[in-house]
mmCIF file with all atom_site columns, C-alpha atoms in Angstrom:
data_model
loop_
_atom_site.group_PDB
_atom_site.id
_atom_site.type_symbol
_atom_site.label_atom_id
_atom_site.label_alt_id
_atom_site.label_comp_id
_atom_site.label_asym_id
_atom_site.label_entity_id
_atom_site.label_seq_id
_atom_site.pdbx_PDB_ins_code
_atom_site.Cartn_x
_atom_site.Cartn_y
_atom_site.Cartn_z
_atom_site.occupancy
_atom_site.B_iso_or_equiv
_atom_site.pdbx_formal_charge
_atom_site.auth_seq_id
_atom_site.auth_comp_id
_atom_site.auth_asym_id
_atom_site.auth_atom_id
_atom_site.pdbx_PDB_model_num
ATOM 1   C CA . MET A 1 1   ? 42.361 -40.671 78.635 1.00 0.00 ? 1497 MET A CA 1
ATOM 2   C CA . ALA A 1 2   ? 38.990 -39.348 77.522 1.00 0.00 ? 1498 ALA A CA 1
ATOM 3   C CA . PRO A 1 3   ? 36.020 -40.558 79.587 1.00 0.00 ? 1499 PRO A CA 1
ATOM 4   C CA . GLN A 1 4   ? 33.895 -43.273 78.037 1.00 0.00 ? 1500 GLN A CA 1
ATOM 5   C CA . VAL A 1 5   ? 30.310 -42.296 77.247 1.00 0.00 ? 1501 VAL A CA 1
ATOM 6   C CA . ASP A 1 6   ? 27.533 -44.821 77.664 1.00 0.00 ? 1502 ASP A CA 1
ATOM 7   C CA . HIS A 1 7   ? 25.502 -43.935 74.591 1.00 0.00 ? 1503 HIS A CA 1
ATOM 8   C CA . ALA A 1 8   ? 22.649 -46.206 75.617 1.00 0.00 ? 1504 ALA A CA 1
ATOM 9   C CA . ARG A 1 9   ? 22.127 -44.270 78.862 1.00 0.00 ? 1505 ARG A CA 1
ATOM 10  C CA . LEU A 1 10  ? 22.873 -40.768 77.639 1.00 0.00 ? 1506 LEU A CA 1
ATOM 11  C CA . LYS A 1 11  ? 19.835 -38.516 77.750 1.00 0.00 ? 1507 LYS A CA 1
ATOM 12  C CA . LEU A 1 12  ? 20.131 -34.787 77.284 1.00 0.00 ? 1508 LEU A CA 1
ATOM 13  C CA . ASP A 1 13  ? 17.566 -32.305 78.555 1.00 0.00 ? 1509 ASP A CA 1
ATOM 14  C CA . PHE A 1 14  ? 17.444 -28.868 76.930 1.00 0.00 ? 1510 PHE A CA 1
ATOM 15  C CA . LYS A 1 15  ? 14.854 -26.636 78.489 1.00 0.00 ? 1511 LYS A CA 1
ATOM 16  C CA . ASP A 1 16  ? 16.227 -23.120 78.067 1.00 0.00 ? 1512 ASP A CA 1
ATOM 17  C CA . ASP A 1 17  ? 17.317 -21.105 75.040 1.00 0.00 ? 1513 ASP A CA 1
ATOM 18  C CA . ALA A 1 18  ? 21.033 -21.414 75.770 1.00 0.00 ? 1514 ALA A CA 1
ATOM 19  C CA . SER A 1 19  ? 20.976 -25.187 76.064 1.00 0.00 ? 1515 SER A CA 1
ATOM 20  C CA . ARG A 1 20  ? 18.790 -25.505 72.971 1.00 0.00 ? 1516 ARG A CA 1
ATOM 21  C CA . ALA A 1 21  ? 21.291 -23.400 71.036 1.00 0.00 ? 1517 ALA A CA 1
ATOM 22  C CA . MET A 1 22  ? 24.019 -25.746 72.232 1.00 0.00 ? 1518 MET A CA 1
ATOM 23  C CA . ALA A 1 23  ? 22.018 -28.760 71.063 1.00 0.00 ? 1519 ALA A CA 1
ATOM 24  C CA . SER A 1 24  ? 21.446 -27.169 67.652 1.00 0.00 ? 1520 SER A CA 1
ATOM 25  C CA . ALA A 1 25  ? 25.147 -26.358 67.267 1.00 0.00 ? 1521 ALA A CA 1
ATOM 26  C CA . ALA A 1 26  ? 26.082 -29.947 68.081 1.00 0.00 ? 1522 ALA A CA 1
ATOM 27  C CA . VAL A 1 27  ? 23.581 -31.349 65.566 1.00 0.00 ? 1523 VAL A CA 1
ATOM 28  C CA . CYS A 1 28  ? 24.831 -29.000 62.851 1.00 0.00 ? 1524 CYS A CA 1
ATOM 29  C CA . ALA A 1 29  ? 28.459 -29.881 63.574 1.00 0.00 ? 1525 ALA A CA 1
ATOM 30  C CA . ALA A 1 30  ? 27.719 -33.612 63.289 1.00 0.00 ? 1526 ALA A CA 1
ATOM 31  C CA . ALA A 1 31  ? 25.850 -33.036 60.010 1.00 0.00 ? 1527 ALA A CA 1
ATOM 32  C CA . ARG A 1 32  ? 28.737 -30.979 58.644 1.00 0.00 ? 1528 ARG A CA 1
ATOM 33  C CA . GLU A 1 33  ? 31.397 -33.502 59.617 1.00 0.00 ? 1529 GLU A CA 1
ATOM 34  C CA . GLY A 1 34  ? 29.400 -36.492 58.404 1.00 0.00 ? 1530 GLY A CA 1
ATOM 35  C CA . ASP A 1 35  ? 29.247 -38.256 61.773 1.00 0.00 ? 1531 ASP A CA 1
ATOM 36  C CA . ALA A 1 36  ? 25.973 -40.124 61.338 1.00 0.00 ? 1532 ALA A CA 1
ATOM 37  C CA . GLU A 1 37  ? 26.355 -42.122 64.569 1.00 0.00 ? 1533 GLU A CA 1
ATOM 38  C CA . LEU A 1 38  ? 26.813 -39.007 66.689 1.00 0.00 ? 1534 LEU A CA 1
ATOM 39  C CA . LEU A 1 39  ? 24.028 -37.279 64.787 1.00 0.00 ? 1535 LEU A CA 1
ATOM 40  C CA . HIS A 1 40  ? 21.652 -40.139 65.559 1.00 0.00 ? 1536 HIS A CA 1
ATOM 41  C CA . LEU A 1 41  ? 22.608 -40.007 69.223 1.00 0.00 ? 1537 LEU A CA 1
ATOM 42  C CA . LEU A 1 42  ? 22.062 -36.265 69.436 1.00 0.00 ? 1538 LEU A CA 1
ATOM 43  C CA . LEU A 1 43  ? 18.732 -36.383 67.653 1.00 0.00 ? 1539 LEU A CA 1
ATOM 44  C CA . ARG A 1 44  ? 17.493 -39.282 69.748 1.00 0.00 ? 1540 ARG A CA 1
ATOM 45  C CA . SER A 1 45  ? 18.426 -37.344 72.866 1.00 0.00 ? 1541 SER A CA 1
ATOM 46  C CA . THR A 1 46  ? 17.122 -33.907 71.907 1.00 0.00 ? 1542 THR A CA 1
ATOM 47  C CA . CYS A 1 47  ? 14.643 -34.010 69.040 1.00 0.00 ? 1543 CYS A CA 1
ATOM 48  C CA . SER A 1 48  ? 11.061 -33.484 70.210 1.00 0.00 ? 1544 SER A CA 1
ATOM 49  C CA . ASP A 1 49  ? 7.885  -31.611 69.383 1.00 0.00 ? 1545 ASP A CA 1
ATOM 50  C CA . ASP A 1 50  ? 9.355  -28.639 71.251 1.00 0.00 ? 1546 ASP A CA 1
ATOM 51  C CA . LEU A 1 51  ? 12.681 -28.902 69.434 1.00 0.00 ? 1547 LEU A CA 1
ATOM 52  C CA . PRO A 1 52  ? 12.037 -30.320 65.929 1.00 0.00 ? 1548 PRO A CA 1
ATOM 53  C CA . VAL A 1 53  ? 15.011 -31.216 63.774 1.00 0.00 ? 1549 VAL A CA 1
ATOM 54  C CA . ASP A 1 54  ? 14.367 -28.443 61.240 1.00 0.00 ? 1550 ASP A CA 1
ATOM 55  C CA . SER A 1 55  ? 14.634 -25.816 63.967 1.00 0.00 ? 1551 SER A CA 1
ATOM 56  C CA . MET A 1 56  ? 18.201 -26.836 64.803 1.00 0.00 ? 1552 MET A CA 1
ATOM 57  C CA . GLY A 1 57  ? 19.942 -24.865 62.072 1.00 0.00 ? 1553 GLY A CA 1
ATOM 58  C CA . GLU A 1 58  ? 22.907 -22.602 62.701 1.00 0.00 ? 1554 GLU A CA 1
ATOM 59  C CA . SER A 1 59  ? 20.824 -19.762 61.316 1.00 0.00 ? 1555 SER A CA 1
ATOM 60  C CA . ALA A 1 60  ? 17.282 -19.122 60.178 1.00 0.00 ? 1556 ALA A CA 1
ATOM 61  C CA . TRP A 1 61  ? 18.163 -20.073 56.602 1.00 0.00 ? 1557 TRP A CA 1
ATOM 62  C CA . GLU A 1 62  ? 20.072 -23.365 56.838 1.00 0.00 ? 1558 GLU A CA 1
ATOM 63  C CA . THR A 1 63  ? 18.669 -26.515 58.401 1.00 0.00 ? 1559 THR A CA 1
ATOM 64  C CA . PRO A 1 64  ? 20.834 -29.515 59.379 1.00 0.00 ? 1560 PRO A CA 1
ATOM 65  C CA . LEU A 1 65  ? 19.520 -31.309 56.277 1.00 0.00 ? 1561 LEU A CA 1
ATOM 66  C CA . MET A 1 66  ? 20.828 -28.510 54.070 1.00 0.00 ? 1562 MET A CA 1
ATOM 67  C CA . ILE A 1 67  ? 24.199 -28.642 55.831 1.00 0.00 ? 1563 ILE A CA 1
ATOM 68  C CA . ALA A 1 68  ? 24.493 -32.407 55.276 1.00 0.00 ? 1564 ALA A CA 1
ATOM 69  C CA . ALA A 1 69  ? 23.462 -32.035 51.622 1.00 0.00 ? 1565 ALA A CA 1
ATOM 70  C CA . ARG A 1 70  ? 25.930 -29.222 50.987 1.00 0.00 ? 1566 ARG A CA 1
ATOM 71  C CA . HIS A 1 71  ? 28.786 -31.280 52.460 1.00 0.00 ? 1567 HIS A CA 1
ATOM 72  C CA . GLY A 1 72  ? 27.827 -34.513 50.717 1.00 0.00 ? 1568 GLY A CA 1
ATOM 73  C CA . HIS A 1 73  ? 26.927 -36.741 53.674 1.00 0.00 ? 1569 HIS A CA 1
ATOM 74  C CA . SER A 1 74  ? 24.160 -39.027 52.446 1.00 0.00 ? 1570 SER A CA 1
ATOM 75  C CA . GLN A 1 75  ? 24.081 -41.186 55.594 1.00 0.00 ? 1571 GLN A CA 1
ATOM 76  C CA . CYS A 1 76  ? 23.489 -38.078 57.680 1.00 0.00 ? 1572 CYS A CA 1
ATOM 77  C CA . LEU A 1 77  ? 20.699 -37.142 55.304 1.00 0.00 ? 1573 LEU A CA 1
ATOM 78  C CA . ARG A 1 78  ? 19.027 -40.493 55.909 1.00 0.00 ? 1574 ARG A CA 1
ATOM 79  C CA . THR A 1 79  ? 19.377 -40.063 59.670 1.00 0.00 ? 1575 THR A CA 1
ATOM 80  C CA . LEU A 1 80  ? 17.878 -36.578 59.573 1.00 0.00 ? 1576 LEU A CA 1
ATOM 81  C CA . LEU A 1 81  ? 15.035 -37.722 57.347 1.00 0.00 ? 1577 LEU A CA 1
ATOM 82  C CA . ASP A 1 82  ? 14.306 -40.580 59.762 1.00 0.00 ? 1578 ASP A CA 1
ATOM 83  C CA . PHE A 1 83  ? 13.850 -37.957 62.482 1.00 0.00 ? 1579 PHE A CA 1
ATOM 84  C CA . GLY A 1 84  ? 11.389 -35.957 60.408 1.00 0.00 ? 1580 GLY A CA 1
ATOM 85  C CA . ALA A 1 85  ? 13.565 -33.475 58.528 1.00 0.00 ? 1581 ALA A CA 1
ATOM 86  C CA . ASP A 1 86  ? 11.659 -31.733 55.734 1.00 0.00 ? 1582 ASP A CA 1
ATOM 87  C CA . CYS A 1 87  ? 13.440 -32.067 52.377 1.00 0.00 ? 1583 CYS A CA 1
ATOM 88  C CA . GLY A 1 88  ? 11.218 -29.257 51.081 1.00 0.00 ? 1584 GLY A CA 1
ATOM 89  C CA . ALA A 1 89  ? 12.352 -26.727 53.691 1.00 0.00 ? 1585 ALA A CA 1
ATOM 90  C CA . GLN A 1 90  ? 13.635 -23.518 52.101 1.00 0.00 ? 1586 GLN A CA 1
ATOM 91  C CA . GLY A 1 91  ? 16.674 -21.591 53.214 1.00 0.00 ? 1587 GLY A CA 1
ATOM 92  C CA . GLU A 1 92  ? 18.354 -18.443 51.955 1.00 0.00 ? 1588 GLU A CA 1
ATOM 93  C CA . ASP A 1 93  ? 16.810 -17.229 48.685 1.00 0.00 ? 1589 ASP A CA 1
ATOM 94  C CA . GLY A 1 94  ? 14.515 -20.246 48.655 1.00 0.00 ? 1590 GLY A CA 1
ATOM 95  C CA . LYS A 1 95  ? 17.274 -22.809 48.214 1.00 0.00 ? 1591 LYS A CA 1
ATOM 96  C CA . ARG A 1 96  ? 16.589 -26.361 49.373 1.00 0.00 ? 1592 ARG A CA 1
ATOM 97  C CA . ALA A 1 97  ? 18.747 -29.345 50.289 1.00 0.00 ? 1593 ALA A CA 1
ATOM 98  C CA . PHE A 1 98  ? 18.200 -30.894 46.847 1.00 0.00 ? 1594 PHE A CA 1
ATOM 99  C CA . TYR A 1 99  ? 19.484 -27.750 45.097 1.00 0.00 ? 1595 TYR A CA 1
ATOM 100 C CA . LEU A 1 100 ? 22.552 -27.587 47.357 1.00 0.00 ? 1596 LEU A CA 1
ATOM 101 C CA . ALA A 1 101 ? 23.412 -31.225 46.639 1.00 0.00 ? 1597 ALA A CA 1
ATOM 102 C CA . ALA A 1 102 ? 23.209 -30.539 42.893 1.00 0.00 ? 1598 ALA A CA 1
ATOM 103 C CA . PHE A 1 103 ? 25.253 -27.338 43.195 1.00 0.00 ? 1599 PHE A CA 1
ATOM 104 C CA . GLU A 1 104 ? 28.058 -29.168 45.000 1.00 0.00 ? 1600 GLU A CA 1
ATOM 105 C CA . GLY A 1 105 ? 27.882 -32.265 42.790 1.00 0.00 ? 1601 GLY A CA 1
ATOM 106 C CA . HIS A 1 106 ? 26.891 -34.803 45.457 1.00 0.00 ? 1602 HIS A CA 1
ATOM 107 C CA . LEU A 1 107 ? 25.217 -37.519 43.415 1.00 0.00 ? 1603 LEU A CA 1
ATOM 108 C CA . HIS A 1 108 ? 24.384 -39.903 46.275 1.00 0.00 ? 1604 HIS A CA 1
ATOM 109 C CA . CYS A 1 109 ? 22.732 -37.062 48.182 1.00 0.00 ? 1605 CYS A CA 1
ATOM 110 C CA . LEU A 1 110 ? 20.535 -36.299 45.192 1.00 0.00 ? 1606 LEU A CA 1
ATOM 111 C CA . PHE A 1 111 ? 19.328 -39.902 45.073 1.00 0.00 ? 1607 PHE A CA 1
ATOM 112 C CA . THR A 1 112 ? 18.716 -39.959 48.840 1.00 0.00 ? 1608 THR A CA 1
ATOM 113 C CA . LEU A 1 113 ? 16.659 -36.769 48.750 1.00 0.00 ? 1609 LEU A CA 1
ATOM 114 C CA . PHE A 1 114 ? 14.809 -37.802 45.601 1.00 0.00 ? 1610 PHE A CA 1
ATOM 115 C CA . ALA A 1 115 ? 13.796 -41.078 47.265 1.00 0.00 ? 1611 ALA A CA 1
ATOM 116 C CA . ALA A 1 116 ? 12.510 -39.028 50.208 1.00 0.00 ? 1612 ALA A CA 1
ATOM 117 C CA . GLY A 1 117 ? 10.239 -37.011 47.945 1.00 0.00 ? 1613 GLY A CA 1
ATOM 118 C CA . ALA A 1 118 ? 12.337 -33.942 47.134 1.00 0.00 ? 1614 ALA A CA 1
ATOM 119 C CA . GLU A 1 119 ? 10.847 -31.807 44.370 1.00 0.00 ? 1615 GLU A CA 1
ATOM 120 C CA . VAL A 1 120 ? 13.198 -32.088 41.386 1.00 0.00 ? 1616 VAL A CA 1
ATOM 121 C CA . ASP A 1 121 ? 12.164 -28.832 39.722 1.00 0.00 ? 1617 ASP A CA 1
ATOM 122 C CA . ALA A 1 122 ? 11.750 -26.680 42.817 1.00 0.00 ? 1618 ALA A CA 1
ATOM 123 C CA . CYS A 1 123 ? 12.918 -23.100 42.167 1.00 0.00 ? 1619 CYS A CA 1
ATOM 124 C CA . ASP A 1 124 ? 14.771 -20.739 44.427 1.00 0.00 ? 1620 ASP A CA 1
ATOM 125 C CA . ALA A 1 125 ? 13.741 -17.094 44.699 1.00 0.00 ? 1621 ALA A CA 1
ATOM 126 C CA . HIS A 1 126 ? 15.401 -16.312 41.350 1.00 0.00 ? 1622 HIS A CA 1
ATOM 127 C CA . GLY A 1 127 ? 14.035 -19.254 39.377 1.00 0.00 ? 1623 GLY A CA 1
ATOM 128 C CA . PHE A 1 128 ? 17.183 -21.371 39.579 1.00 0.00 ? 1624 PHE A CA 1
ATOM 129 C CA . ARG A 1 129 ? 16.632 -25.120 39.805 1.00 0.00 ? 1625 ARG A CA 1
ATOM 130 C CA . ALA A 1 130 ? 18.832 -28.086 40.626 1.00 0.00 ? 1626 ALA A CA 1
ATOM 131 C CA . VAL A 1 131 ? 19.358 -28.756 36.922 1.00 0.00 ? 1627 VAL A CA 1
ATOM 132 C CA . HIS A 1 132 ? 20.758 -25.240 36.466 1.00 0.00 ? 1628 HIS A CA 1
ATOM 133 C CA . ALA A 1 133 ? 23.027 -25.641 39.501 1.00 0.00 ? 1629 ALA A CA 1
ATOM 134 C CA . ALA A 1 134 ? 24.469 -28.922 38.232 1.00 0.00 ? 1630 ALA A CA 1
ATOM 135 C CA . ALA A 1 135 ? 25.000 -27.568 34.711 1.00 0.00 ? 1631 ALA A CA 1
ATOM 136 C CA . LEU A 1 136 ? 26.567 -24.323 35.865 1.00 0.00 ? 1632 LEU A CA 1
ATOM 137 C CA . ASN A 1 137 ? 29.170 -26.186 37.902 1.00 0.00 ? 1633 ASN A CA 1
ATOM 138 C CA . GLY A 1 138 ? 29.863 -28.897 35.352 1.00 0.00 ? 1634 GLY A CA 1
ATOM 139 C CA . HIS A 1 139 ? 28.512 -31.799 37.427 1.00 0.00 ? 1635 HIS A CA 1
ATOM 140 C CA . CYS A 1 140 ? 27.677 -34.030 34.504 1.00 0.00 ? 1636 CYS A CA 1
ATOM 141 C CA . MET A 1 141 ? 26.783 -37.180 36.433 1.00 0.00 ? 1637 MET A CA 1
ATOM 142 C CA . CYS A 1 142 ? 24.379 -35.188 38.583 1.00 0.00 ? 1638 CYS A CA 1
ATOM 143 C CA . LEU A 1 143 ? 22.950 -33.609 35.478 1.00 0.00 ? 1639 LEU A CA 1
ATOM 144 C CA . GLU A 1 144 ? 22.290 -36.977 33.880 1.00 0.00 ? 1640 GLU A CA 1
ATOM 145 C CA . ALA A 1 145 ? 20.698 -38.210 37.100 1.00 0.00 ? 1641 ALA A CA 1
ATOM 146 C CA . LEU A 1 146 ? 18.454 -35.149 37.260 1.00 0.00 ? 1642 LEU A CA 1
ATOM 147 C CA . VAL A 1 147 ? 17.299 -35.723 33.693 1.00 0.00 ? 1643 VAL A CA 1
ATOM 148 C CA . GLY A 1 148 ? 16.503 -39.314 34.647 1.00 0.00 ? 1644 GLY A CA 1
ATOM 149 C CA . MET A 1 149 ? 14.495 -38.008 37.589 1.00 0.00 ? 1645 MET A CA 1
ATOM 150 C CA . GLY A 1 150 ? 12.403 -35.939 35.198 1.00 0.00 ? 1646 GLY A CA 1
ATOM 151 C CA . ALA A 1 151 ? 14.031 -32.520 35.569 1.00 0.00 ? 1647 ALA A CA 1
ATOM 152 C CA . ASP A 1 152 ? 12.760 -29.975 33.058 1.00 0.00 ? 1648 ASP A CA 1
ATOM 153 C CA . VAL A 1 153 ? 15.755 -29.032 30.907 1.00 0.00 ? 1649 VAL A CA 1
ATOM 154 C CA . ASN A 1 154 ? 13.650 -26.341 29.215 1.00 0.00 ? 1650 ASN A CA 1
ATOM 155 C CA . ALA A 1 155 ? 13.012 -24.549 32.495 1.00 0.00 ? 1651 ALA A CA 1
ATOM 156 C CA . ALA A 1 156 ? 13.567 -20.819 32.230 1.00 0.00 ? 1652 ALA A CA 1
ATOM 157 C CA . ILE A 1 157 ? 15.299 -18.700 34.843 1.00 0.00 ? 1653 ILE A CA 1
ATOM 158 C CA . HIS A 1 158 ? 13.229 -15.699 35.839 1.00 0.00 ? 1654 HIS A CA 1
ATOM 159 C CA . ASP A 1 159 ? 14.867 -13.384 38.342 1.00 0.00 ? 1655 ASP A CA 1
ATOM 160 C CA . GLY A 1 160 ? 13.728 -10.238 36.598 1.00 0.00 ? 1656 GLY A CA 1
ATOM 161 C CA . LYS A 1 161 ? 17.280 -9.441  35.501 1.00 0.00 ? 1657 LYS A CA 1
ATOM 162 C CA . SER A 1 162 ? 19.262 -10.025 32.344 1.00 0.00 ? 1658 SER A CA 1
ATOM 163 C CA . LEU A 1 163 ? 21.470 -13.093 32.408 1.00 0.00 ? 1659 LEU A CA 1
ATOM 164 C CA . SER A 1 164 ? 25.007 -12.831 31.140 1.00 0.00 ? 1660 SER A CA 1
ATOM 165 C CA . LEU A 1 165 ? 25.888 -14.599 27.904 1.00 0.00 ? 1661 LEU A CA 1
ATOM 166 C CA . SER A 1 166 ? 28.759 -16.338 29.672 1.00 0.00 ? 1662 SER A CA 1
ATOM 167 C CA . PHE A 1 167 ? 26.314 -17.970 32.065 1.00 0.00 ? 1663 PHE A CA 1
ATOM 168 C CA . SER A 1 168 ? 24.231 -19.294 29.207 1.00 0.00 ? 1664 SER A CA 1
ATOM 169 C CA . LEU A 1 169 ? 27.329 -20.633 27.465 1.00 0.00 ? 1665 LEU A CA 1
ATOM 170 C CA . SER A 1 170 ? 28.532 -22.188 30.706 1.00 0.00 ? 1666 SER A CA 1
ATOM 171 C CA . LEU A 1 171 ? 25.315 -24.167 31.005 1.00 0.00 ? 1667 LEU A CA 1
ATOM 172 C CA . SER A 1 172 ? 25.422 -25.442 27.433 1.00 0.00 ? 1668 SER A CA 1
ATOM 173 C CA . LEU A 1 173 ? 29.136 -26.318 27.588 1.00 0.00 ? 1669 LEU A CA 1
ATOM 174 C CA . SER A 1 174 ? 28.705 -28.204 30.848 1.00 0.00 ? 1670 SER A CA 1
ATOM 175 C CA . LEU A 1 175 ? 25.957 -30.259 29.291 1.00 0.00 ? 1671 LEU A CA 1
ATOM 176 C CA . SER A 1 176 ? 27.927 -31.001 26.148 1.00 0.00 ? 1672 SER A CA 1
ATOM 177 C CA . LEU A 1 177 ? 30.817 -32.335 28.235 1.00 0.00 ? 1673 LEU A CA 1
ATOM 178 C CA . SER A 1 178 ? 28.687 -35.117 29.688 1.00 0.00 ? 1674 SER A CA 1
ATOM 179 C CA . LEU A 1 179 ? 30.507 -38.215 28.490 1.00 0.00 ? 1675 LEU A CA 1
ATOM 180 C CA . SER A 1 180 ? 27.859 -40.568 29.856 1.00 0.00 ? 1676 SER A CA 1
ATOM 181 C CA . LEU A 1 181 ? 25.163 -39.112 27.608 1.00 0.00 ? 1677 LEU A CA 1
ATOM 182 C CA . SER A 1 182 ? 24.942 -39.943 23.938 1.00 0.00 ? 1678 SER A CA 1
ATOM 183 C CA . LEU A 1 183 ? 26.158 -37.206 21.595 1.00 0.00 ? 1679 LEU A CA 1
ATOM 184 C CA . SER A 1 184 ? 22.709 -36.433 20.213 1.00 0.00 ? 1680 SER A CA 1
ATOM 185 C CA . ARG A 1 185 ? 21.123 -36.327 23.649 1.00 0.00 ? 1681 ARG A CA 1
ATOM 186 C CA . SER A 1 186 ? 23.879 -34.079 24.984 1.00 0.00 ? 1682 SER A CA 1
ATOM 187 C CA . ILE A 1 187 ? 23.449 -31.641 22.088 1.00 0.00 ? 1683 ILE A CA 1
ATOM 188 C CA . SER A 1 188 ? 19.689 -31.669 22.535 1.00 0.00 ? 1684 SER A CA 1
ATOM 189 C CA . LEU A 1 189 ? 19.972 -30.842 26.228 1.00 0.00 ? 1685 LEU A CA 1
ATOM 190 C CA . SER A 1 190 ? 22.543 -28.165 25.528 1.00 0.00 ? 1686 SER A CA 1
ATOM 191 C CA . LEU A 1 191 ? 20.361 -26.443 22.978 1.00 0.00 ? 1687 LEU A CA 1
ATOM 192 C CA . SER A 1 192 ? 17.254 -26.698 25.145 1.00 0.00 ? 1688 SER A CA 1
ATOM 193 C CA . LEU A 1 193 ? 18.853 -24.988 28.094 1.00 0.00 ? 1689 LEU A CA 1
ATOM 194 C CA . SER A 1 194 ? 20.704 -22.327 26.148 1.00 0.00 ? 1690 SER A CA 1
ATOM 195 C CA . ILE A 1 195 ? 17.621 -21.418 24.103 1.00 0.00 ? 1691 ILE A CA 1
ATOM 196 C CA . SER A 1 196 ? 15.402 -21.212 27.189 1.00 0.00 ? 1692 SER A CA 1
ATOM 197 C CA . ILE A 1 197 ? 17.875 -19.001 29.029 1.00 0.00 ? 1693 ILE A CA 1
ATOM 198 C CA . SER A 1 198 ? 18.853 -16.873 26.055 1.00 0.00 ? 1694 SER A CA 1
ATOM 199 C CA . SER A 1 199 ? 15.253 -15.866 25.632 1.00 0.00 ? 1695 SER A CA 1
ATOM 200 C CA . TYR A 1 200 ? 15.651 -13.834 28.812 1.00 0.00 ? 1696 TYR A CA 1
ATOM 201 C CA . LEU A 1 201 ? 18.811 -11.994 27.718 1.00 0.00 ? 1697 LEU A CA 1
#
């Protein structure tokens, strides 16, 4: 039988690099698996000025908040935010937790991050925004939510390279498939995005 852990008395002390790496790995694993209770315990026991929550990523480009957003765990997002996680932190290519939630289609995570002050139209290093990520992957409910949050559907992508026609069509088709939007609004959004992107072809 596994030993019982007294969560109220558990206090972890990580003073060297190896033990801090172990703490970070545990936090990231809890965020990935969606175990908000364990995540809270770990953060309460380890998070400090010397070991802030945003420094606990598995790599230099993915914080625990990004991991939770990518895997769709909104309760873990709230826990991380309560411990000071920065929803504006940028990872690989400038991507943020809000973008990752949109890319994966996690609607509740979008609302959680938006309520915490996430920037709706933040760009990654190539000019991609959450609205592009949701449209590209056909996440229509996320797309409608982003529009309601004030996302700029006319935002252009500017990575200095030509975009493929198939990408532009993918965005417009994803928008037109949104059953929750009215027909005229869906067409308007579709045209706005495809025109803005096509101008860079």
